[in-house]
Amino acid sequence: MKLATFILVMLVSVLAVGIWSYTNGAGTGTIFLRVAATAIALQVTYFVLLVVTGLLASSHNVSRGIRHETTMPRRNTKISQVAHK
């Protein structure tokens, strides 16, 4: 899920909870707590989703024998030899 999609879903969810609480006659403090709890729960869930998908992708690549090379060139490459002169 992209960040923009997450923000849109979070805003819709928070607005829905806020409107639902207001129409049911909840007090201002209760509405605030419900909205805050919804926002926190969604943010924690999104973070867990990112971590889990990152770990699954990493373990999937390791089991297939795919190694991720570092972004820095090795010392014996022509680019690094020119850079060190």
Tab-separated table of C-alpha atoms in Angstrom:
chain	number	residue	atom	x	y	z
A	1	MET	CA	0.000	0.000	0.000
A	2	LYS	CA	1.380	3.388	-0.958
A	3	LEU	CA	1.678	6.150	1.606
A	4	ALA	CA	-0.868	8.360	-0.181
A	5	THR	CA	-3.399	5.523	-0.136
A	6	PHE	CA	-2.755	4.939	3.555
A	7	ILE	CA	-3.259	8.627	4.370
A	8	LEU	CA	-6.515	8.700	2.417
A	9	VAL	CA	-7.810	5.551	4.144
A	10	MET	CA	-6.776	6.922	7.530
A	11	LEU	CA	-8.551	10.238	6.931
A	12	VAL	CA	-11.731	8.494	5.810
A	13	SER	CA	-11.613	6.164	8.820
A	14	VAL	CA	-10.963	8.965	11.306
A	15	LEU	CA	-13.755	11.072	9.809
A	16	ALA	CA	-16.148	8.120	9.905
A	17	VAL	CA	-15.366	7.432	13.565
A	18	GLY	CA	-15.661	11.121	14.443
A	19	ILE	CA	-18.987	11.570	12.642
A	20	TRP	CA	-20.338	8.317	14.058
A	21	SER	CA	-19.387	9.371	17.583
A	22	TYR	CA	-20.896	12.833	17.131
A	23	THR	CA	-24.192	11.517	15.762
A	24	ASN	CA	-24.459	9.119	18.706
A	25	GLY	CA	-24.156	12.048	21.107
A	26	ALA	CA	-20.687	11.334	22.471
A	27	GLY	CA	-18.886	14.063	24.345
A	28	THR	CA	-15.949	15.993	22.935
A	29	GLY	CA	-13.420	14.056	25.000
A	30	THR	CA	-14.875	10.717	23.931
A	31	ILE	CA	-14.831	11.747	20.280
A	32	PHE	CA	-11.203	12.848	20.593
A	33	LEU	CA	-10.181	9.581	22.279
A	34	ARG	CA	-11.949	7.469	19.653
A	35	VAL	CA	-10.379	9.433	16.788
A	36	ALA	CA	-6.928	9.242	18.406
A	37	ALA	CA	-7.274	5.497	19.059
A	38	THR	CA	-8.324	4.921	15.444
A	39	ALA	CA	-5.387	6.926	14.085
A	40	ILE	CA	-2.892	5.170	16.366
A	41	ALA	CA	-4.250	1.719	15.542
A	42	LEU	CA	-4.049	2.397	11.807
A	43	GLN	CA	-0.499	3.764	12.032
A	44	VAL	CA	0.726	0.793	14.069
A	45	THR	CA	-0.969	-1.604	11.663
A	46	TYR	CA	0.618	0.137	8.656
A	47	PHE	CA	4.058	-0.060	10.298
A	48	VAL	CA	3.596	-3.777	11.012
A	49	LEU	CA	2.456	-4.292	7.415
A	50	LEU	CA	5.623	-2.628	6.117
A	51	VAL	CA	7.879	-4.643	8.421
A	52	VAL	CA	6.200	-7.965	7.632
A	53	THR	CA	6.227	-7.401	3.874
A	54	GLY	CA	9.864	-6.341	4.065
A	55	LEU	CA	10.796	-9.437	6.027
A	56	LEU	CA	8.826	-11.734	3.743
A	57	ALA	CA	10.402	-10.235	0.632
A	58	SER	CA	13.842	-10.512	2.190
A	59	SER	CA	13.394	-14.120	3.289
A	60	HIS	CA	11.876	-15.022	-0.087
A	61	ASN	CA	14.919	-13.616	-1.909
A	62	VAL	CA	17.322	-15.388	0.443
A	63	SER	CA	15.583	-18.733	-0.074
A	64	ARG	CA	15.861	-18.244	-3.846
A	65	GLY	CA	19.561	-17.417	-3.580
A	66	ILE	CA	19.251	-13.758	-4.558
A	67	ARG	CA	21.781	-11.481	-2.896
A	68	HIS	CA	21.435	-7.729	-2.756
A	69	GLU	CA	24.704	-6.008	-3.540
A	70	THR	CA	25.687	-2.852	-1.734
A	71	THR	CA	25.353	0.434	-3.560
A	72	MET	CA	29.012	1.347	-3.078
A	73	PRO	CA	31.378	0.172	-5.831
A	74	ARG	CA	34.030	-2.348	-4.945
A	75	ARG	CA	37.622	-1.181	-4.693
A	76	ASN	CA	38.790	-3.096	-7.733
A	77	THR	CA	36.329	-1.472	-10.139
A	78	LYS	CA	37.319	1.233	-12.608
A	79	ILE	CA	34.907	3.715	-11.029
A	80	SER	CA	36.486	3.378	-7.598
A	81	GLN	CA	40.020	3.609	-9.072
A	82	VAL	CA	39.152	6.897	-10.768
A	83	ALA	CA	37.499	8.216	-7.618
A	84	HIS	CA	40.587	7.493	-5.468
A	85	LYS	CA	43.089	9.300	-7.747
